[in-house]
Structure formats: C-alpha cells, structure tokens
Short mmCIF file of C-alpha atoms in Angstrom, two decimals:
data_model
loop_
_atom_site.label_atom_id
_atom_site.label_comp_id
_atom_site.label_asym_id
_atom_site.label_seq_id
_atom_site.Cartn_x
_atom_site.Cartn_y
_atom_site.Cartn_z
CA MET A 117 0.00 0.00 0.00
CA GLU A 118 0.98 3.68 -0.37
CA PRO A 119 3.57 5.13 2.00
CA PHE A 120 1.23 7.87 3.26
CA VAL A 121 -1.91 6.79 5.05
CA PHE A 122 -4.57 9.25 6.18
CA PHE A 123 -7.23 8.55 8.77
CA GLY A 124 -10.13 10.95 8.75
CA GLY A 125 -13.65 11.15 10.06
CA LYS A 126 -16.04 13.05 12.27
CA GLY A 127 -14.82 14.54 15.53
CA GLY A 128 -14.62 12.19 18.48
CA VAL A 129 -14.90 8.89 16.62
CA GLY A 130 -11.44 7.74 17.62
CA LYS A 131 -9.25 8.73 14.71
CA THR A 132 -6.24 9.16 16.95
CA THR A 133 -6.62 5.74 18.52
CA VAL A 134 -7.00 4.06 15.16
CA SER A 135 -4.08 5.97 13.63
CA CYS A 136 -1.83 5.12 16.55
CA ALA A 137 -2.92 1.50 16.44
CA TYR A 138 -2.19 1.33 12.74
CA GLY A 139 1.17 3.01 13.26
CA LEU A 140 1.96 0.44 15.91
CA LYS A 141 0.93 -2.37 13.61
CA CYS A 142 3.22 -1.08 10.86
CA ALA A 143 6.10 -0.70 13.31
CA ARG A 144 5.57 -4.22 14.65
CA ASP A 145 5.71 -5.51 11.08
CA GLY A 146 9.13 -3.98 10.74
CA HIS A 147 8.39 -0.76 8.86
CA ARG A 148 9.87 2.46 10.14
CA THR A 149 6.76 4.45 10.91
CA LEU A 150 5.89 8.01 11.81
CA VAL A 151 2.54 9.01 13.27
CA VAL A 152 1.65 12.65 12.60
CA SER A 153 -1.21 14.26 14.45
CA THR A 154 -2.69 17.60 13.48
CA ASP A 155 -4.95 17.71 16.46
CA PRO A 156 -3.95 20.51 18.80
CA ALA A 157 -5.73 18.61 21.59
CA HIS A 158 -2.54 16.56 21.97
CA SER A 159 -4.29 13.23 21.96
CA VAL A 160 -1.25 11.32 20.69
CA THR A 161 0.45 12.35 23.89
CA ASP A 162 -2.36 10.68 25.82
CA VAL A 163 -2.30 7.49 23.80
CA PHE A 164 1.42 6.90 24.22
CA ASP A 165 1.69 8.55 27.63
CA GLN A 166 4.57 10.63 26.43
CA SER A 167 4.74 14.20 25.19
CA PHE A 168 5.50 15.08 21.58
CA ASP A 169 6.17 18.30 19.75
CA ASP A 170 6.44 19.29 16.14
CA SER A 171 9.54 17.28 15.36
CA PRO A 172 9.49 13.48 15.20
CA ARG A 173 10.42 11.77 18.44
CA SER A 174 10.64 8.04 19.01
CA VAL A 175 7.90 6.40 21.02
CA GLU A 176 9.34 4.79 24.12
CA GLY A 177 9.08 1.04 24.28
CA ILE A 178 8.11 0.58 20.65
CA ASP A 179 10.85 0.01 18.11
CA GLY A 180 10.62 1.80 14.82
CA LEU A 181 7.75 4.07 15.78
CA ASP A 182 8.06 7.85 15.91
CA ALA A 183 5.37 10.41 16.53
CA MET A 184 4.90 14.14 16.20
CA GLN A 185 2.16 16.69 16.73
CA ILE A 186 1.55 19.71 14.56
CA ASP A 187 0.06 22.72 16.21
CA PRO A 188 -1.38 25.08 13.60
CA GLU A 189 -1.05 28.04 15.91
CA ASP A 190 2.70 27.51 16.26
CA GLU A 191 3.00 27.08 12.52
CA VAL A 192 1.25 30.35 11.81
CA THR A 193 3.51 32.16 14.26
CA ARG A 194 6.60 30.59 12.75
CA HIS A 195 5.53 31.60 9.26
CA LEU A 196 4.87 35.13 10.44
CA ASP A 197 8.26 35.40 12.15
CA GLU A 198 10.03 34.13 9.07
CA ILE A 199 8.44 36.78 6.89
CA ARG A 200 9.13 39.47 9.49
CA GLN A 201 12.78 38.48 9.47
CA ASN A 202 12.81 38.79 5.71
CA LEU A 203 10.99 42.07 5.93
CA SER A 204 13.55 43.71 8.18
CA GLU A 205 16.30 42.65 5.82
CA GLN A 206 14.70 43.86 2.63
CA VAL A 207 12.41 46.72 3.40
CA SER A 208 13.27 50.27 4.44
CA ALA A 209 12.28 51.26 7.96
CA SER A 210 9.61 53.68 6.79
CA MET A 211 7.72 51.00 4.93
CA VAL A 212 8.06 48.25 7.51
CA ASN A 213 5.10 49.44 9.56
CA GLU A 214 2.92 49.80 6.52
CA ILE A 215 3.73 46.33 5.29
CA ASN A 216 3.57 44.85 8.75
CA ARG A 217 -0.04 45.85 9.00
CA GLN A 218 -0.79 44.04 5.79
CA LEU A 219 1.09 41.02 7.10
CA GLU A 220 -0.91 40.86 10.30
CA MET A 221 -4.07 41.07 8.28
CA ALA A 222 -3.00 38.20 6.06
CA HIS A 223 -2.40 36.02 9.07
CA GLY A 224 -5.73 36.82 10.59
CA THR A 225 -7.67 35.51 7.61
CA PRO A 226 -9.81 32.41 8.06
CA GLY A 227 -7.61 30.27 5.84
CA ALA A 228 -4.39 30.88 7.73
CA TYR A 229 -4.69 27.88 10.05
CA GLU A 230 -5.49 25.54 7.24
CA SER A 231 -2.69 26.84 5.09
CA ALA A 232 -0.23 26.49 7.96
CA LEU A 233 -1.33 22.91 8.59
CA PHE A 234 -1.17 22.10 4.94
CA ASP A 235 2.36 23.50 4.63
CA ARG A 236 3.58 21.38 7.49
CA PHE A 237 1.80 18.29 6.17
CA VAL A 238 3.53 18.61 2.85
CA ASP A 239 6.88 19.33 4.48
CA VAL A 240 6.56 16.10 6.44
CA MET A 241 5.72 14.20 3.26
CA ARG A 242 8.72 15.77 1.54
CA ASP A 243 11.16 14.85 4.27
CA ALA A 244 9.77 11.38 4.82
CA ASP A 245 12.89 9.64 3.51
CA ASP A 246 13.67 8.20 6.93
CA TYR A 247 10.33 6.44 7.11
CA ASP A 248 8.70 3.63 5.23
CA ARG A 249 5.27 4.78 6.27
CA VAL A 250 3.76 7.99 7.53
CA VAL A 251 0.36 7.81 9.20
CA PHE A 252 -1.61 11.06 9.36
CA ASP A 253 -4.17 11.48 12.06
CA THR A 254 -6.15 14.33 10.54
CA ALA A 255 -8.35 16.98 12.07
CA PRO A 256 -12.12 16.37 11.87
CA SER A 257 -13.62 15.97 8.41
CA GLY A 258 -14.53 19.40 7.09
CA SER A 259 -11.24 21.18 7.40
CA THR A 260 -9.22 18.19 6.28
CA LEU A 261 -11.24 17.81 3.14
CA ARG A 262 -10.65 21.43 2.36
CA LEU A 263 -6.96 20.91 3.00
CA LEU A 264 -6.76 18.09 0.52
CA GLY A 265 -8.52 20.19 -2.08
CA LEU A 266 -6.01 23.01 -1.73
CA PRO A 267 -3.25 21.99 -4.17
CA ASP A 268 -5.41 22.01 -7.29
CA LEU A 269 -7.02 25.26 -6.32
CA LEU A 270 -3.78 26.96 -5.44
CA GLU A 271 -1.83 25.76 -8.45
CA GLY A 272 -4.29 27.39 -10.83
CA TRP A 273 -4.37 30.50 -8.75
CA ILE A 274 -0.58 30.84 -8.64
CA ASP A 275 -0.54 30.42 -12.39
CA ARG A 276 -2.87 33.35 -12.79
CA LEU A 277 -0.79 35.46 -10.41
CA MET A 278 2.38 34.67 -12.32
CA TYR A 279 0.70 35.61 -15.55
CA LYS A 280 -0.35 38.97 -14.11
CA ARG A 281 3.10 39.66 -12.77
CA ARG A 282 4.73 38.76 -16.08
CA THR A 283 2.36 40.99 -18.00
CA SER A 284 3.17 44.01 -15.87
CA ILE A 285 6.92 43.43 -15.92
CA ASP A 286 6.80 42.96 -19.66
CA LEU A 287 5.02 46.29 -20.06
CA PHE A 288 7.47 48.03 -17.76
CA GLU A 289 10.33 46.70 -19.83
CA LYS A 290 8.71 47.93 -23.00
CA ALA A 291 8.08 51.33 -21.47
CA ALA A 292 11.76 51.88 -20.73
CA VAL A 293 13.09 53.86 -23.69
CA GLY A 294 16.68 54.26 -24.75
CA ASN A 295 19.01 54.31 -21.80
CA ASN A 296 16.26 54.29 -19.17
CA GLU A 297 16.33 51.42 -16.69
CA PRO A 298 13.01 49.59 -16.71
CA ARG A 299 11.28 49.86 -13.35
CA ARG A 300 11.04 46.06 -13.11
CA VAL A 301 13.01 43.39 -14.88
CA MET A 302 11.86 39.87 -15.62
CA ASP A 303 15.27 38.29 -14.99
CA GLY A 304 15.71 37.36 -11.36
CA ASP A 305 12.48 38.94 -10.22
CA PRO A 306 12.21 37.76 -6.59
CA VAL A 307 8.42 37.77 -6.67
CA LEU A 308 8.26 35.48 -9.66
CA ARG A 309 10.88 33.25 -8.04
CA ARG A 310 8.84 32.96 -4.85
CA LEU A 311 5.71 32.19 -6.82
CA GLU A 312 7.57 29.57 -8.81
CA GLU A 313 8.77 27.90 -5.60
CA ARG A 314 5.24 27.88 -4.24
CA LYS A 315 3.96 26.39 -7.43
CA GLU A 316 6.43 23.52 -7.27
CA PHE A 317 5.42 22.95 -3.67
CA PHE A 318 1.76 22.65 -4.63
CA GLU A 319 2.56 20.43 -7.56
CA PHE A 320 4.46 18.08 -5.29
CA ALA A 321 1.62 18.12 -2.79
CA GLY A 322 -0.95 17.39 -5.46
CA SER A 323 0.88 14.46 -6.96
CA ALA A 324 1.95 13.01 -3.61
CA LEU A 325 -1.62 13.12 -2.34
CA HIS A 326 -2.99 11.58 -5.50
CA ASP A 327 -0.43 8.87 -6.11
CA ASP A 328 1.17 8.09 -2.77
CA ALA A 329 -1.61 8.44 -0.24
CA ALA A 330 -4.32 6.06 0.93
CA PHE A 331 -7.40 7.31 2.78
CA PHE A 332 -9.40 5.63 5.49
CA LEU A 333 -12.42 6.95 7.31
CA VAL A 334 -13.18 6.15 10.92
CA LEU A 335 -16.80 6.10 12.00
CA ASN A 336 -19.04 5.14 14.90
CA PRO A 337 -22.18 3.09 14.46
CA ASP A 338 -24.55 6.02 14.81
CA GLU A 339 -26.67 7.96 12.36
CA LEU A 340 -24.68 11.22 12.45
CA SER A 341 -21.39 9.50 11.91
CA LEU A 342 -22.80 7.45 9.05
CA ASN A 343 -24.18 10.51 7.31
CA GLU A 344 -20.98 12.43 7.66
CA THR A 345 -18.98 9.50 6.37
CA ARG A 346 -21.24 9.24 3.35
CA ARG A 347 -20.63 12.92 2.59
CA SER A 348 -16.90 12.59 3.13
CA ILE A 349 -16.68 9.67 0.74
CA ASP A 350 -18.48 11.68 -1.94
CA ASP A 351 -16.35 14.75 -1.30
CA LEU A 352 -13.13 12.84 -1.48
CA ARG A 353 -14.16 11.06 -4.63
CA GLU A 354 -15.07 14.39 -6.20
CA LYS A 355 -11.56 15.61 -5.48
CA GLY A 356 -10.12 12.48 -7.04
CA PHE A 357 -9.15 10.61 -3.88
CA ALA A 358 -10.70 7.24 -3.22
CA VAL A 359 -11.40 6.03 0.28
CA ARG A 360 -9.75 2.63 0.71
CA GLY A 361 -11.68 1.43 3.68
CA LEU A 362 -13.89 2.24 6.62
CA VAL A 363 -13.10 1.54 10.25
CA ALA A 364 -16.03 1.12 12.61
CA ASN A 365 -14.98 2.09 16.11
CA LYS A 366 -16.65 2.03 19.53
CA LEU A 367 -18.96 -0.92 18.87
CA THR A 368 -21.04 -1.97 21.86
CA PRO A 369 -20.06 -5.36 23.30
CA SER A 370 -22.92 -7.86 23.47
CA PRO A 371 -23.78 -9.39 26.85
CA ASP A 372 -23.60 -13.10 27.60
CA PRO A 373 -26.76 -14.92 26.45
CA ASP A 374 -27.78 -15.97 29.97
CA GLU A 375 -27.74 -12.43 31.32
CA ASN A 376 -31.09 -10.73 31.40
CA GLY A 377 -30.84 -7.69 33.65
CA ARG A 378 -31.68 -4.16 32.58
CA GLY A 379 -28.09 -3.50 31.52
CA ALA A 380 -27.98 -6.66 29.45
CA ARG A 381 -31.27 -5.86 27.71
CA TYR A 382 -30.04 -2.36 26.95
CA LEU A 383 -26.80 -3.66 25.50
CA ARG A 384 -28.62 -6.28 23.46
CA GLU A 385 -30.84 -3.62 21.93
CA ARG A 386 -27.92 -1.37 21.15
CA VAL A 387 -25.97 -4.18 19.56
CA GLU A 388 -28.99 -4.91 17.40
CA THR A 389 -29.33 -1.35 16.07
CA GLU A 390 -25.60 -1.13 15.57
CA GLU A 391 -25.65 -4.39 13.68
CA GLU A 392 -28.29 -2.89 11.37
CA ARG A 393 -26.14 0.14 10.75
CA LEU A 394 -23.09 -2.01 10.06
CA GLU A 395 -25.23 -3.94 7.61
CA THR A 396 -26.10 -0.63 5.91
CA ILE A 397 -22.43 0.20 5.68
CA ARG A 398 -21.59 -3.19 4.21
CA SER A 399 -24.33 -3.08 1.62
CA GLU A 400 -24.60 0.60 0.71
CA PHE A 401 -21.11 1.98 1.15
CA GLU A 402 -18.58 1.27 -1.50
CA PRO A 403 -15.36 1.24 0.53
CA PRO A 404 -15.08 -2.04 2.43
CA LEU A 405 -15.38 -2.17 6.19
CA VAL A 406 -11.85 -3.12 7.17
CA ALA A 407 -12.17 -3.20 10.93
CA GLU A 408 -14.76 -3.47 13.67
CA ILE A 409 -13.37 -2.26 16.94
CA GLY A 410 -15.30 -2.68 20.15
CA TRP A 411 -15.66 -0.20 23.00
CA ARG A 412 -12.95 -0.48 25.63
CA SER A 413 -13.87 0.29 29.16
CA ALA A 414 -10.52 1.97 29.71
CA GLU A 415 -8.65 4.55 27.67
CA VAL A 416 -6.93 2.88 24.77
CA LYS A 417 -3.22 2.92 25.51
CA GLY A 418 -0.38 0.52 26.20
CA ASP A 419 -1.34 -3.12 25.69
CA LEU A 420 -4.88 -2.22 24.70
CA LEU A 421 -3.43 -0.49 21.66
CA ASP A 422 -1.98 -3.80 20.55
CA ASP A 423 -5.44 -5.37 20.83
CA VAL A 424 -6.92 -2.64 18.69
CA ALA A 425 -4.10 -2.99 16.20
CA ALA A 426 -4.86 -6.69 15.92
CA GLU A 427 -8.46 -5.89 15.01
CA LEU A 428 -7.36 -3.62 12.16
CA ASP A 429 -7.50 -5.54 8.95
CA VAL A 430 -5.40 -3.07 7.00
CA GLU A 431 -2.30 -4.29 5.25
CA THR A 432 1.01 -2.77 6.25
CA ALA A 433 3.25 -3.63 3.30
CA VAL A 434 4.79 -0.50 1.84
CA GLU A 435 5.27 0.47 -1.77
CA PRO A 436 8.04 2.99 -2.36
CA PRO A 437 6.77 6.50 -3.04
CA THR A 438 6.68 7.64 -6.64
CA HIS A 439 7.20 11.32 -5.91
CA VAL A 440 10.10 12.30 -3.73
CA MET B 107 33.42 77.38 -42.65
CA ASP B 108 32.36 76.58 -46.14
CA LEU B 109 28.91 75.92 -47.43
CA ALA B 110 29.08 72.16 -47.15
CA ASP B 111 29.90 72.37 -43.43
CA ARG B 112 27.10 74.87 -42.79
CA ILE B 113 24.60 72.64 -44.55
CA GLU B 114 25.88 69.68 -42.54
CA SER B 115 25.53 71.48 -39.17
CA PHE B 116 22.10 72.78 -40.18
CA ARG B 117 21.01 69.26 -41.01
CA GLN B 118 22.29 67.99 -37.70
CA THR B 119 20.38 70.62 -35.76
CA LEU B 120 17.27 69.95 -37.77
CA GLU B 121 17.56 66.22 -37.22
CA GLU B 122 17.96 66.72 -33.49
CA TRP B 123 14.92 68.96 -33.35
CA LEU B 124 12.86 66.61 -35.40
CA ARG B 125 13.84 63.68 -33.25
CA GLY B 126 12.99 65.68 -30.12
CA LEU B 127 9.69 66.73 -31.60
CA TYR B 128 8.86 63.17 -32.58
CA HIS B 129 9.81 61.90 -29.16
CA GLY B 130 7.81 64.59 -27.35
CA MET B 131 4.71 64.31 -29.49
CA ILE B 132 4.56 60.71 -30.55
CA SER B 133 6.86 58.27 -28.81
CA HIS B 134 7.04 59.66 -25.31
CA PRO B 135 3.26 59.71 -24.77
CA ALA B 136 3.19 56.21 -26.15
CA TYR B 137 5.75 54.99 -23.65
CA GLU B 138 3.93 56.82 -20.90
CA LYS B 139 0.84 54.98 -21.97
CA ILE B 140 2.62 51.67 -21.80
CA GLU B 141 3.95 52.54 -18.37
CA LYS B 142 0.49 53.42 -17.13
CA GLU B 143 -0.78 50.17 -18.55
CA ALA B 144 2.01 48.36 -16.73
CA GLU B 145 1.01 50.08 -13.52
CA ASP B 146 -2.56 49.01 -14.06
CA ALA B 147 -1.46 45.43 -14.57
CA GLU B 148 0.59 45.68 -11.41
CA ASP B 149 -2.41 47.02 -9.51
CA ALA B 150 -4.39 44.03 -10.65
CA PHE B 151 -1.62 41.78 -9.40
CA MET B 152 -1.48 43.53 -6.05
CA LEU B 153 -5.23 43.38 -5.69
CA ALA B 154 -5.18 39.66 -6.43
CA CYS B 155 -2.48 39.23 -3.80
CA PHE B 156 -3.96 41.36 -1.05
CA PRO B 157 -7.71 41.65 -1.36
CA ASP B 158 -7.88 41.75 2.42
CA ALA B 159 -6.56 45.31 2.20
CA PHE B 160 -10.11 46.08 1.09
CA GLY B 161 -11.77 43.87 3.61
CA ILE B 162 -12.19 40.91 1.29
CA PRO B 163 -10.79 37.90 3.14
CA SER B 164 -8.64 35.74 0.93
CA PRO B 165 -7.71 32.17 1.75
CA VAL B 166 -4.44 32.65 -0.04
CA SER B 167 -3.23 35.81 1.69
CA TYR B 168 -1.26 33.47 3.90
CA TYR B 169 0.86 32.54 0.91
CA THR B 170 1.01 35.93 -0.76
CA ALA B 171 2.21 37.46 2.51
CA GLU B 172 5.51 35.76 1.70
CA LEU B 173 5.88 38.14 -1.21
CA LEU B 174 5.53 41.26 0.92
CA PRO B 175 9.26 41.66 1.68
CA TYR B 176 9.93 41.82 -2.05
CA LEU B 177 7.10 44.13 -2.90
CA GLU B 178 8.20 47.29 -1.14
CA ASP B 179 8.24 49.58 -4.19
CA GLU B 180 5.12 48.07 -5.60
CA PHE B 181 3.30 48.36 -2.34
CA GLU B 182 4.17 52.00 -1.88
CA SER B 183 3.24 53.04 -5.38
CA TRP B 184 0.14 50.90 -5.27
CA GLU B 185 -1.08 52.75 -2.24
CA ARG B 186 -0.15 56.10 -3.77
CA ARG B 187 -2.00 55.32 -6.95
CA LEU B 188 -5.02 54.19 -5.06
CA TRP B 189 -5.09 57.43 -3.11
CA ASP B 190 -4.92 59.85 -6.00
CA ARG B 191 -6.99 57.94 -8.44
CA GLY B 192 -10.28 59.71 -8.94
CA THR B 193 -12.12 57.29 -11.13
CA TYR B 194 -11.05 54.49 -13.33
CA LEU B 195 -12.29 56.50 -16.29
CA GLU B 196 -10.07 59.40 -15.37
CA ARG B 197 -7.08 57.10 -15.09
CA LYS B 198 -7.75 55.62 -18.48
CA GLY B 199 -8.32 59.15 -19.85
CA GLN B 200 -4.85 60.20 -18.68
CA GLN B 201 -3.42 57.61 -20.96
CA TYR B 202 -4.64 59.45 -24.04
CA HIS B 203 -3.12 62.69 -25.30
CA PHE B 204 -5.46 64.57 -27.53
#
C-alpha cells in the first residue's frame, strides 16, 4: 500500500486511537513508521503517555515508531516570524510598519490555520525519507477535506498570479526607452521566483496526495457519523481521492446470552441497532469495512493499543513513493 | 566654414529637433501609456495578492504574505496610486493625449 496513510472522520470517533494502532501495527511488522497528528488537543500524547512536539520523536518502548504533533497556531507564528525576518532585511524602515499591517491582516484571515497545517503536512511528506510509512491522524472531516482540495485550487491560482506579474513586468520593460532602466526586470524577479517555488510545492503536494496516499475513514455506528462518512466519501471522490476502507470504532459489546438484567437488555438492543447500521455500511457503502473495533472500558493505551491494532484488517506492506 | 559644413551642421540641428519633436509628441506619450498600462497590470496583481486590504478575506493571503518583503516599491506606489486615483475613467483618460 501507499507510504502515506490518512485517517479521517467526524470529531470524536477515535481517529487518533485508530491511527496510533495502525502506526503500531506497521512498526511491529518492521516498517519504520511516523505518526503525525494535526490535532492541537494533543491526543497522541495521551495514547502513548509521552509528550511530543512538532519534530518526530521516538515512542518509548516501541521500536521503529516515531510520533509528532503539529500545532497550527505555532506554525502560523513561525511563518509570520520568518516573513518578518525577511521584511527587516529587505524593506526600508519607513515601509516596515505599513507592510507589517498588511502582514498581520493576512495572518488573521480564516484560511491561515489551514494553510499552515497544509504547509507542514507537505513538508513532512517531503522529508519522509527516513520512514517507510507515515500515518496522518487528521483533524475532523470538514477542514481536512478542504486541506486536501487546496493543491489544485492553489496551483491554478498561482498560475494566474504569475501571468499577471509577467504581464506588468513585460510592459514596464517595453516602457523603458533608450538608456532608461526599466522599473522592473523579468530576470531574477524575486516575486516570480517565490511564486515559482510555491507552485512547485503545490505540484508536489498534489501528486503526492494523488499517487502516494491512501485514505481511510473512521466512523461510529450512529446515524450522524454514518451521514458524515457518506458525505466525506463523496467529497473525497469528487476531489479524485478514493477512500480505501472504513473503520467502525466504539462498537457496543454484546452481553452473555444468559444475562437478562436491565443492563444486558439495553446492551442487546444497542448491539442490534448497531448491527443494522453495520449492515447498511456493508451493503450501501462502497469502501469495504476493514475493521470493527469494540468499546474499551478503559482509555486505549499501552497493551490495549496492541489489541486494537490486531483488530485492524489493514495491510502494512509498503510500496516505495513515486514522488520524492 | 564653407557651405558644405554649414549645410551639414544645419542638417544635424534639424535632425535633433525633429527627433525631439517626434519623441515629445509621438513616442514619449506612447511609452507613458505603456507605463500606465504596466502600472494598471501591477495594480491588478497587487489586488489579487492582497484583497484583504479592502476587507475581502482571501484564503491565499497566507501565501502571498511571503511576497511582501519583495514588494516594497510596488506596495508603496500601489497605495499612492489608489489614493490619487479619482475614477477608473479618469485614469484611463490620462493615458490618451489629444
């Protein structure tokens, strides 16, 4: 299977648990694995009982497994600082304030978080040489889907920007008569160079996501989760990504047949409705149901994670990436 | 100075005047026009990069902000042009010399 594996789904369905379990499974099968979480709630820290930051760190007690957490807020700040640094080097003091205001505005826009996340995502994919497999535990559905749609959108948009810039430089060059220096020159224009770099970045992202990534959706056996999954599958397909499989998490355990108390009756009823929903998934949803994971009474960590990993019927063999 | 030299110097002066006249009346306005057009194209570029300057949130401002350090001149003249531009019609009108 592809080197990059994404787990997505509605909030609270257990994406982190499933991603960590899958990461563990890959590591146990001898693949060097990195689990990347984009959830600022730091749930990976809870699963492995160990704190992580935005650079890969090995998970104690498990060979070949590293983990990292991306915090969009930190990323935005880092991006801002980088530009500020650049700004003080390039721009005269009188203009710095003016431009700074514009900069602050740009980082306050609604898309900033998503863009920051996306940048980091792609950076991780680019520098994934050390790993056979990278498992992404994505943020809840909506924003992730938008993230994945970004490259196509942005590539076209950068193209249009570059066209505009070229047109104006071309005109400026034509307007310079005789010995006059043109106000802008095409050769070595830093703006065009930056745009070009960005374009390559998006192209890489687009092809890596299309050719080297597999998508799985995690869901719970309830109506809301089912509906959202259905929408996500359609959305992803529209963007040209196919969902490889579905993981049903938090299934209610059925009581022993001889039990007949109130609790047992309640459980039996729940199991029945859940079974119906699973049946719906099997018959109506195209991606196959690759795992059915029961509720655990305790937080899933330590040995329990191994149990969950065993229930995941997702292959771990790795194909080399085609775009690096 | 004989006649041939005087004719030669007269021709040189005339040529210089004619070239100046041509430049002032025909070519210079044309170049000015091209320059204005270039500025307009640049304005379009700047607007595409920073629509949030006008309160239009743009999902890509995050990326175009990276260009800001390199756009000092452009940014300054963009703002200046926006300030003293009456109407778009006036701006386009300036580009024609009747």
